[in-house]
Amino acid sequence: MSTNLIFEDAPDLAGSLFKNIVEHASDGILVVDYDGYVMLSNPAIAAIFQRHQDEFQGKLFGFPIATGAPVEIDILRKDGLLATAEMRVSEAYWERERVYIAILRDITERKQLETALRLAQEEFATLCHCAPLGMLALRTDWRVKLANPAAESIFGWNGDEMMGSTFLDLSVPLMQDLTEMKQVIQRGKSIMGKEIRHLRRDGTPVDISVSAAPVLDEAGRAAGIMCIVEDISHRVRDAERLRLSGKIFENTQECILVTDAEGVIFSVNPAFVAVTGFTSEEAVGRKPTLLNSGRHDKAFYAEMWHSLIAYGQWRGEIWNRRKNGEIYPEWINISAIHDAHGKVSHYVAVFSDISKVKENEARLQRLADFDLLTGLPNRFLFQDHAELALAQAARNGKQVAILFLDLDHFKTINDSFGHRAGDQVLIEVARRLDGCLRASDTLARFGGDEFNAVLPDIDTPAAAASVAEKIIASLSTPFLIEGQALQVGISIGIAIYPRDGVQIDALALAADAAMYQAKEQGRNSYRIFASDAALFGTRER
Amino acid sequence: MESKTQYHLKLFVVGSSPRTEQAIASLKRICEDEFPGCYELVVIDVLSQPALAEEMKILATPTLIKERPLPARRIIGDFSDKESVLAGMGLLVR
């Protein structure tokens, strides 16, 4: 069926040509009169409106207005869908009547594509803007085309400064790294998470992870490079800190034992293995009770746990048992470790074997109380023992003898045979004197050739006198020192508690005085304090 | 008593796209300039009143129908140029 009125009366060549063009044009063509009624329409119009051509012919469309540029209009299709068309309008005359030609091009698909593209761009821009990762679009020469805020902060440059700069300008990676990356991209391959250290604009080093992939054009050539950069400084630092902590744990001299919240051993360090003798495999999974020495009672451990629960910490001395059964003292510090929610997750015990320290303490104690040369108690320990003896005697109504002993002419031995020989004599004298005393007696060296003895619990002063005689006799045998026979005499003064005094000082003075009397009487003798001198007299050998 | 309103206009649009907003703004400006205080412009969204659009045989938007003064006229397309719009509505002496 013929679709137009114009050509019916013009079957000439031009008319036929025009008809052909209109019939086959891909753009819709409407010719309307001044009142907006359709004089002519083509199949493309029917297609754009999804309506039959009969719906246009002679019907009211409207007076089309498009001044200058094409105008976009919405098309109400028969099927209820909307389409978009671009309309151009021109004027013409047909049979002296002015007509208006509207050319409509369906741009629905183009508009949809434009919208989709715009949305995609907006989505991408939003993603880029919000992403915590640095995102860069680079040209093939590695110049920046696009950078997001995260990239700005990672590199320390603002967006404008970055544009057109190369990756090398932005950061100072090792050339080797950059060359490597370039080669990979040139081969059309992508880079996944390459970790490099670069310098920010202000010169501070930052560890970054770089992922990059080429964007290929239709011919498969790289048209650009998409690059994602992640600041991994924290991760690198954490890893380094972890490595260091591990090293400290492994190498410290202190024993470290870590348990979980239930007290099950989680890990131990080599120092622990060295001190306790338990290997890591033997300790892990067990409880620290495997070290119990049995020296502490339940109350001790209860107090320890109380402190751990209440204050998160306990420190002190504890006796533990090694795998070989040996018991040793340790100084230990236990701390509770809390998780992010404040709940105890682990306990860490750091301890050291202090048996050496203990031994040293004991040695220092001996140094304080004993004479180094002879091993006899010194003045201070003697004082303690003497006071103890006097106190006991006061309670029991007994007597105590205080003896002051001084070697005769000891200086001569030192001068003639040397100090070494003198020391040997002193050691031997101490041994012989000690041999003359009971276990309950105390013999002390006061320095030089002065000795003192306290004889607790004696029945009579005569008992002390007989000890003095025994002592003098013990020294009558010469000492064999470095192949020489040496002999030394001794003068002894005796004071009796409570007869000659009740205070140790008074008794010491009395014994001292008696000893000088013995010296004056010709040495190698003893003398009981003067008040009773007549009764017991002196005795010389 | 005769109503003051002499110009009765109906504008058919689709939704509230920028194109719609622009058409409404252009027409308001023209009406305020040319027929201040004596016009009525009714905007009809064909999406919410499809039946009315169908009844009025609206084929494309924006379409403006000048119902009064007679004769009624219908224009379609770009309403940004005052002269073209007035001419289209038959209100310009050519």
XYZ file of C-alpha atoms in Angstrom:
635
model
C 0.000 0.000 0.000
C 1.175 3.379 -0.905
C 2.236 5.382 2.062
C 2.460 8.878 0.816
C 0.337 11.435 -0.838
C 3.084 13.569 -2.318
C 4.322 11.105 -4.928
C 1.026 9.810 -6.174
C 0.726 12.652 -8.630
C 4.446 12.854 -9.430
C 5.557 9.639 -10.992
C 8.611 11.222 -12.514
C 12.220 10.252 -11.961
C 12.908 12.863 -9.292
C 9.750 11.894 -7.451
C 10.665 8.230 -7.611
C 14.149 8.966 -6.323
C 12.812 11.101 -3.494
C 10.290 8.414 -2.628
C 13.033 5.849 -2.471
C 15.162 7.943 -0.192
C 12.297 8.680 2.178
C 11.158 5.048 2.211
C 14.586 3.708 3.048
C 16.010 6.425 5.247
C 17.090 5.159 8.638
C 15.973 8.453 10.214
C 12.285 9.056 10.762
C 10.804 11.738 8.511
C 7.635 13.638 9.260
C 6.254 16.396 7.081
C 3.599 18.462 8.882
C 1.579 21.517 8.004
C 1.396 24.707 9.981
C -1.314 23.235 12.228
C 0.855 20.252 13.059
C -1.020 17.635 10.978
C 1.088 14.942 9.358
C 1.300 15.129 5.602
C 3.952 12.496 5.188
C 5.708 9.906 7.340
C 8.110 7.092 6.515
C 8.602 3.535 7.864
C 11.434 4.703 10.123
C 8.927 6.910 11.998
C 6.701 3.910 12.549
C 9.702 2.021 13.897
C 10.725 4.801 16.282
C 7.207 5.147 17.733
C 6.440 1.445 17.450
C 3.164 2.508 15.956
C 1.563 1.774 12.629
C 2.105 4.376 9.965
C -1.683 4.856 9.719
C -1.523 6.437 13.151
C 0.415 9.365 11.684
C -1.069 9.941 8.274
C -3.306 13.007 8.486
C -3.196 12.936 12.294
C -2.155 15.691 14.674
C 1.483 15.515 15.715
C 2.144 19.125 16.697
C 4.123 22.024 15.370
C 7.784 21.036 15.696
C 10.232 23.575 17.064
C 13.985 23.122 16.933
C 15.862 26.352 16.676
C 19.336 25.807 15.403
C 20.686 22.721 17.130
C 18.834 19.401 17.155
C 16.532 18.989 20.149
C 15.983 15.881 22.191
C 12.404 14.752 22.693
C 10.802 11.843 24.520
C 8.902 9.411 22.351
C 5.822 7.718 23.846
C 5.870 4.374 22.155
C 2.756 2.328 21.584
C 4.133 -0.443 23.785
C 4.330 1.980 26.735
C 8.103 2.266 26.677
C 9.903 5.537 26.315
C 12.404 6.297 23.598
C 14.577 9.286 22.993
C 14.896 10.972 19.625
C 16.946 13.787 18.281
C 14.783 16.105 16.192
C 15.884 18.495 13.467
C 13.332 20.797 11.869
C 13.461 22.588 8.586
C 10.914 24.459 6.495
C 9.965 23.851 2.868
C 7.256 24.683 0.410
C 5.064 22.141 -1.177
C 2.550 23.312 -3.730
C 2.987 26.841 -2.410
C 2.103 25.786 1.059
C 4.663 26.102 3.800
C 5.460 22.720 5.359
C 7.694 21.661 8.223
C 10.016 18.713 7.952
C 11.003 16.987 11.211
C 13.815 14.466 10.964
C 13.894 12.144 14.001
C 16.807 9.954 14.882
C 16.341 7.291 17.581
C 19.124 7.883 20.112
C 17.643 5.715 22.864
C 20.453 3.206 22.756
C 23.102 5.908 22.642
C 21.496 7.643 25.622
C 21.332 4.381 27.530
C 24.985 3.749 26.796
C 25.863 7.275 27.815
C 23.929 6.866 31.046
C 25.491 3.498 31.754
C 28.929 4.910 31.022
C 28.313 7.944 33.208
C 27.094 5.707 36.052
C 30.089 3.421 35.645
C 32.397 6.411 35.708
C 30.692 7.764 38.812
C 30.884 4.383 40.511
C 34.518 4.054 39.633
C 35.270 7.609 40.767
C 33.483 7.011 44.078
C 35.332 3.759 44.607
C 38.644 5.430 43.832
C 37.865 8.328 46.110
C 36.911 6.161 49.064
C 39.419 3.361 48.586
C 42.105 3.127 51.253
C 44.351 1.817 48.505
C 46.304 4.156 46.281
C 44.934 3.932 42.740
C 46.732 5.317 39.732
C 46.013 5.270 36.051
C 49.312 5.607 34.200
C 50.167 6.193 30.589
C 52.447 3.717 28.892
C 55.421 5.939 29.737
C 54.436 5.604 33.424
C 53.202 9.169 33.626
C 50.228 9.675 35.937
C 46.875 10.239 34.248
C 44.729 9.805 37.328
C 45.387 9.417 41.039
C 43.061 9.052 44.003
C 43.393 10.703 47.453
C 44.925 7.576 48.996
C 47.668 7.667 46.353
C 48.289 11.310 47.178
C 48.783 10.502 50.828
C 50.985 7.489 50.141
C 53.271 9.426 47.815
C 53.020 12.720 49.654
C 52.190 14.737 46.525
C 48.888 16.387 45.730
C 46.831 15.400 42.704
C 47.878 18.312 40.497
C 51.542 17.717 41.185
C 51.129 14.055 40.356
C 49.491 14.590 36.999
C 52.021 14.065 34.268
C 54.743 13.002 36.678
C 56.207 9.566 36.255
C 56.150 6.881 38.858
C 59.843 7.509 39.293
C 59.283 11.198 40.052
C 56.706 10.376 42.687
C 58.627 7.850 44.623
C 62.189 6.792 44.599
C 62.018 3.060 44.253
C 65.084 1.042 43.600
C 65.765 1.339 39.875
C 66.013 -2.400 39.702
C 62.466 -2.768 41.021
C 61.103 -0.251 38.532
C 62.924 -1.794 35.583
C 61.608 -5.188 36.551
C 58.063 -3.897 36.785
C 58.334 -2.145 33.433
C 59.515 -5.330 31.769
C 56.599 -7.323 33.154
C 54.082 -4.720 31.970
C 55.723 -4.528 28.540
C 55.212 -8.243 28.138
C 51.499 -7.602 28.742
C 51.610 -9.348 32.117
C 50.459 -8.006 35.464
C 52.282 -7.504 38.756
C 50.689 -8.732 41.966
C 51.662 -7.199 45.290
C 55.300 -6.460 44.626
C 56.722 -5.105 47.865
C 59.151 -2.235 47.456
C 60.498 0.486 49.680
C 60.313 3.981 48.305
C 60.888 7.497 49.544
C 57.988 9.864 49.942
C 58.216 13.448 48.797
C 59.487 14.474 52.242
C 62.160 11.802 52.112
C 60.604 9.407 54.615
C 60.789 5.779 53.564
C 57.534 3.926 53.044
C 57.043 0.275 52.318
C 54.462 -0.224 49.623
C 52.949 -3.107 47.810
C 52.431 -2.437 44.110
C 50.028 -4.260 41.842
C 49.807 -3.192 38.224
C 48.237 -4.423 35.034
C 48.359 -3.116 31.483
C 45.177 -1.933 29.790
C 45.233 -3.266 26.244
C 43.785 -1.607 23.143
C 41.970 -3.449 20.325
C 45.270 -4.415 18.796
C 46.437 -5.924 22.078
C 48.986 -3.175 22.706
C 49.346 -1.599 26.134
C 47.332 1.618 26.136
C 47.894 2.379 29.787
C 48.683 0.894 33.161
C 46.361 0.567 36.105
C 48.231 0.587 39.335
C 47.173 -0.155 42.921
C 49.497 0.858 45.723
C 49.119 -0.178 49.333
C 51.004 1.331 52.238
C 52.341 -1.695 54.079
C 54.680 0.148 56.445
C 52.658 -0.995 59.442
C 52.720 -4.580 58.298
C 56.458 -4.449 57.658
C 57.084 -2.799 61.021
C 54.874 -5.313 62.812
C 56.664 -8.172 61.116
C 60.017 -6.704 62.108
C 58.837 -6.225 65.677
C 57.605 -9.803 65.763
C 60.913 -11.051 64.409
C 62.776 -9.036 67.035
C 60.518 -10.246 69.831
C 61.152 -13.771 68.660
C 64.900 -13.195 68.735
C 64.731 -11.733 72.232
C 62.631 -14.672 73.378
C 65.145 -17.072 71.889
C 68.291 -15.377 73.101
C 67.584 -13.858 76.471
C 69.369 -15.304 79.481
C 66.139 -15.140 81.423
C 63.903 -18.169 81.353
C 60.515 -17.452 79.803
C 57.466 -19.613 80.211
C 54.134 -18.666 78.625
C 50.893 -20.346 79.586
C 47.351 -19.898 78.346
C 44.656 -18.513 80.648
C 44.123 -22.016 82.083
C 47.774 -22.290 83.010
C 48.716 -24.817 80.346
C 52.238 -24.189 79.042
C 52.098 -22.650 75.597
C 55.749 -21.979 74.953
C 59.154 -21.899 76.649
C 62.455 -20.417 75.519
C 65.898 -21.998 75.229
C 67.016 -20.473 78.547
C 64.151 -22.341 80.199
C 65.341 -25.559 78.608
C 68.921 -24.906 79.779
C 67.940 -24.130 83.372
C 65.170 -26.654 84.012
C 66.422 -29.485 81.812
C 62.933 -29.938 80.343
C 62.777 -29.681 76.548
C 60.155 -27.551 74.898
C 58.288 -30.694 73.801
C 58.260 -31.990 77.366
C 56.999 -28.728 78.830
C 54.427 -27.522 76.290
C 50.936 -28.792 77.011
C 51.716 -29.466 80.660
C 51.251 -27.246 83.670
C 54.078 -25.432 85.483
C 53.464 -27.763 88.431
C 55.938 -30.081 86.715
C 58.584 -27.798 88.226
C 57.196 -27.969 91.779
C 59.883 -28.594 94.372
C 57.479 -29.450 97.161
C 59.144 -26.763 99.231
C 56.162 -24.443 99.246
C 52.821 -25.118 100.858
C 49.372 -24.560 99.413
C 49.101 -21.156 101.093
C 52.176 -19.965 99.179
C 50.630 -20.798 95.806
C 47.233 -19.450 96.905
C 48.841 -16.110 97.740
C 50.602 -16.125 94.374
C 47.352 -16.736 92.463
C 45.543 -14.149 94.512
C 48.120 -11.541 93.533
C 47.987 -12.621 89.885
C 44.205 -12.344 89.743
C 43.960 -9.145 91.763
C 46.958 -7.233 90.414
C 47.884 -9.160 87.268
C 51.356 -9.708 88.655
C 53.397 -11.660 91.171
C 57.098 -11.568 91.839
C 59.244 -13.294 94.352
C 61.550 -16.125 95.130
C 60.428 -19.644 94.505
C 62.108 -23.016 94.795
C 61.636 -25.250 91.793
C 62.878 -28.646 90.746
C 64.928 -29.367 87.644
C 64.269 -32.443 85.515
C 67.285 -34.078 87.201
C 65.593 -33.643 90.590
C 67.858 -30.843 91.778
C 66.083 -28.123 93.716
C 67.121 -24.564 93.027
C 65.942 -21.085 93.911
C 64.697 -18.732 91.232
C 63.612 -15.131 91.123
C 60.407 -15.033 89.157
C 58.131 -12.385 87.764
C 54.716 -13.506 86.517
C 52.443 -11.182 84.559
C 48.958 -11.677 83.191
C 48.506 -10.738 79.527
C 45.084 -9.401 78.608
C 43.330 -9.617 75.269
C 41.566 -6.708 73.535
C 38.518 -7.264 75.740
C 40.521 -7.101 78.957
C 40.237 -10.848 79.556
C 43.341 -12.760 80.614
C 44.654 -14.613 77.592
C 48.102 -15.681 78.789
C 50.463 -15.639 81.712
C 54.123 -14.923 81.152
C 56.651 -16.016 83.735
C 60.170 -14.641 83.455
C 62.639 -16.141 85.879
C 66.296 -16.710 86.517
C 68.160 -19.356 88.459
C 69.516 -17.572 91.528
C 71.376 -20.504 93.118
C 74.636 -18.729 92.277
C 73.343 -15.566 93.867
C 72.340 -17.547 96.932
C 75.795 -19.097 97.167
C 77.361 -15.679 96.927
C 75.101 -14.422 99.650
C 76.193 -17.270 101.902
C 79.820 -16.516 101.123
C 79.354 -12.890 102.000
C 77.698 -13.969 105.242
C 80.747 -16.086 106.090
C 83.051 -13.203 105.246
C 81.148 -11.075 107.684
C 81.240 -13.589 110.526
C 84.419 -15.576 110.104
C 88.117 -14.975 110.038
C 89.349 -15.694 106.541
C 92.727 -17.141 107.527
C 91.756 -19.595 110.233
C 88.069 -20.038 109.476
C 87.359 -19.273 113.155
C 84.481 -16.932 114.097
C 85.520 -13.297 114.090
C 84.982 -10.630 116.746
C 81.333 -10.053 115.757
C 80.228 -13.657 115.798
C 82.153 -14.144 119.060
C 80.224 -11.260 120.554
C 76.933 -12.929 119.529
C 77.933 -16.303 120.970
C 79.281 -14.770 124.176
C 76.081 -12.788 124.761
C 73.997 -15.864 124.089
C 76.105 -17.842 126.584
C 75.766 -15.128 129.262
C 72.004 -14.929 128.753
C 71.657 -18.705 129.079
C 73.882 -18.722 132.153
C 71.790 -15.960 133.717
C 68.691 -18.132 133.251
C 70.318 -21.352 134.463
C 72.420 -19.852 137.262
C 75.597 -21.178 135.668
C 79.075 -19.709 135.270
C 80.824 -18.725 132.041
C 84.549 -18.294 131.425
C 85.930 -15.750 129.013
C 89.499 -16.475 127.916
C 91.793 -13.916 126.353
C 94.697 -15.590 124.554
C 97.740 -13.925 123.040
C 100.727 -15.665 121.425
C 104.118 -14.847 122.937
C 106.714 -13.209 120.673
C 104.702 -14.002 117.561
C 106.224 -10.930 115.886
C 109.593 -12.642 115.945
C 108.248 -15.538 113.874
C 106.806 -13.130 111.319
C 110.014 -11.145 111.172
C 112.348 -14.152 110.990
C 110.405 -16.564 108.815
C 108.053 -14.305 106.873
C 104.315 -13.730 106.957
C 103.575 -16.957 105.135
C 105.179 -18.964 107.860
C 103.423 -16.750 110.412
C 100.058 -17.447 108.780
C 100.780 -21.181 108.805
C 101.556 -20.964 112.525
C 98.307 -19.083 113.164
C 96.285 -21.712 111.252
C 97.971 -24.538 113.214
C 97.520 -22.703 116.533
C 93.839 -22.242 115.779
C 93.539 -25.962 115.024
C 95.267 -26.977 118.271
C 93.322 -24.490 120.416
C 90.056 -25.672 118.922
C 91.091 -29.234 119.769
C 91.238 -28.306 123.438
C 87.635 -27.008 123.531
C 84.204 -28.578 123.749
C 81.735 -28.296 120.884
C 79.687 -25.825 122.909
C 82.668 -23.536 123.403
C 83.465 -20.788 120.934
C 86.974 -19.903 119.871
C 87.469 -16.716 117.879
C 90.358 -14.870 116.315
C 90.298 -11.146 116.956
C 93.070 -10.355 114.474
C 96.856 -10.627 114.675
C 97.845 -13.195 117.292
C 94.905 -12.501 119.579
C 92.332 -15.229 120.257
C 89.316 -15.322 122.546
C 87.286 -18.165 123.847
C 83.963 -18.369 125.617
C 83.331 -21.501 127.714
C 79.644 -21.582 128.662
C 78.256 -23.617 131.467
C 81.321 -24.303 133.654
C 80.978 -25.598 137.218
C 83.931 -23.768 138.750
C 86.675 -21.345 137.724
C 89.028 -24.255 138.136
C 87.437 -25.939 135.128
C 88.483 -22.912 133.025
C 91.959 -23.098 134.492
C 92.291 -26.707 133.431
C 91.282 -25.775 129.848
C 94.000 -23.083 129.920
C 96.546 -25.647 131.055
C 95.493 -27.986 128.302
C 95.938 -25.185 125.742
C 99.409 -24.272 126.963
C 100.354 -27.928 126.817
C 98.981 -28.280 123.261
C 101.423 -25.656 122.021
C 104.460 -27.294 123.616
C 104.993 -29.502 120.557
C 106.858 -27.482 117.890
C 105.151 -26.729 114.542
C 106.805 -28.036 111.418
C 106.474 -25.161 108.974
C 108.272 -25.288 105.626
C 110.761 -27.803 106.993
C 111.472 -25.806 110.153
C 110.447 -26.600 113.708
C 108.905 -23.501 115.228
C 107.603 -23.074 118.720
C 105.369 -20.428 120.153
C 104.108 -19.797 123.643
C 100.761 -18.373 124.740
C 99.567 -16.150 127.563
C 95.994 -16.553 128.753
C 93.803 -14.331 130.926
C 90.577 -15.725 132.395
C 87.482 -13.887 133.638
C 84.477 -15.613 135.173
C 80.819 -14.676 134.862
C 79.117 -13.612 137.030
C 81.923 -13.249 139.594
C 84.101 -10.815 137.555
C 81.236 -9.031 135.779
C 77.861 -9.573 134.146
C 78.459 -7.582 130.953
C 80.563 -8.952 128.150
C 82.603 -5.738 127.990
C 83.504 -5.855 131.664
C 84.421 -9.531 131.425
C 86.556 -8.854 128.337
C 88.432 -6.114 130.189
C 88.987 -8.425 133.167
C 90.290 -11.225 130.936
C 92.524 -8.748 129.153
C 93.959 -7.516 132.455
C 94.552 -11.069 133.611
C 96.336 -11.886 130.359
C 98.745 -8.933 130.885
C 99.438 -10.189 134.351
C 100.312 -13.559 132.839
C 102.663 -11.844 130.382
C 104.302 -9.933 133.169
C 104.794 -13.142 135.085
C 106.957 -14.469 132.326
C 104.605 -15.591 129.562
C 103.404 -19.026 128.461
C 101.151 -19.100 131.418
C 97.583 -18.320 132.386
C 96.156 -16.041 135.018
C 92.678 -15.876 136.462
C 91.423 -12.344 137.044
C 93.265 -10.753 140.043
C 90.417 -10.809 142.535
C 90.972 -14.521 142.967
C 94.627 -14.660 142.033
C 95.621 -15.769 145.454
C 93.282 -18.676 145.399
C 94.395 -20.278 142.156
C 97.750 -18.660 141.657
C 99.568 -18.820 138.378
C 101.117 -21.638 136.659
C 104.160 -21.606 134.496
C 105.679 -24.385 132.598
C -18.020 38.150 35.060
C -15.294 37.236 32.645
C -12.291 35.428 34.029
C -9.010 37.253 33.915
C -7.377 34.128 32.623
C -7.070 34.311 28.874
C -4.277 31.819 28.205
C -4.924 28.173 29.021
C -1.832 26.065 28.516
C -1.200 22.331 29.116
C 2.339 21.059 29.129
C 2.927 17.327 28.795
C 6.267 16.084 30.103
C 7.985 12.864 31.168
C 9.075 12.579 34.820
C 11.380 15.255 36.131
C 14.408 14.990 33.899
C 16.611 18.026 33.225
C 14.831 18.283 29.880
C 11.456 18.501 31.638
C 12.698 21.076 34.140
C 14.112 23.166 31.330
C 10.840 23.085 29.341
C 8.801 24.159 32.394
C 11.226 26.949 33.255
C 11.285 28.272 29.681
C 7.493 28.369 29.401
C 7.027 30.040 32.787
C 9.482 32.709 31.780
C 7.704 33.325 28.471
C 4.268 33.398 30.144
C 5.411 35.809 32.853
C 6.894 38.054 30.185
C 3.974 37.953 27.787
C 0.813 37.159 29.754
C 1.500 38.204 33.334
C -1.430 37.422 35.630
C -3.671 36.103 32.895
C -2.430 32.624 32.103
C -2.808 29.120 33.481
C -0.063 26.589 32.856
C -0.879 23.015 33.828
C 1.986 20.553 33.792
C 1.043 16.926 33.209
C 3.422 14.069 33.709
C 2.477 11.434 31.175
C 4.029 8.774 33.395
C 1.532 9.462 36.190
C -1.408 10.224 33.874
C -0.989 7.851 30.928
C -4.712 7.719 30.206
C -4.899 11.486 29.771
C -1.873 11.401 27.483
C -3.493 8.658 25.441
C -6.776 10.560 25.255
C -4.989 13.686 24.125
C -3.030 11.619 21.586
C 0.297 12.830 22.883
C 3.043 11.158 20.840
C 6.129 12.855 22.169
C 7.128 15.274 24.912
C 7.585 18.032 25.717
C 4.316 18.937 24.012
C 2.496 22.166 24.800
C -1.191 22.575 24.010
C -2.601 26.061 23.883
C -6.306 25.502 24.501
C -7.284 29.130 24.824
C -7.461 31.492 23.115
C -8.795 29.560 20.177
C -7.767 28.228 17.800
C -6.119 25.481 19.846
C -2.532 24.749 18.836
C 0.014 22.121 19.703
C 3.781 22.596 19.637
C 6.531 20.111 20.313
C 10.308 20.305 20.860
C 12.506 23.117 22.094
C 10.780 25.885 24.065
C 13.801 27.956 24.938
C 13.357 30.542 22.207
C 10.438 32.901 22.961
C 9.878 34.013 19.372
C 9.670 30.446 18.073
C 7.293 29.440 20.850
C 4.987 32.405 20.356
C 5.066 31.856 16.603
C 4.350 28.147 17.098
C 1.349 29.029 19.262
C 0.130 31.396 16.576
C 0.457 34.372 18.877
C 3.056 36.248 16.874
C 2.053 38.407 13.985
C 4.316 37.292 11.170
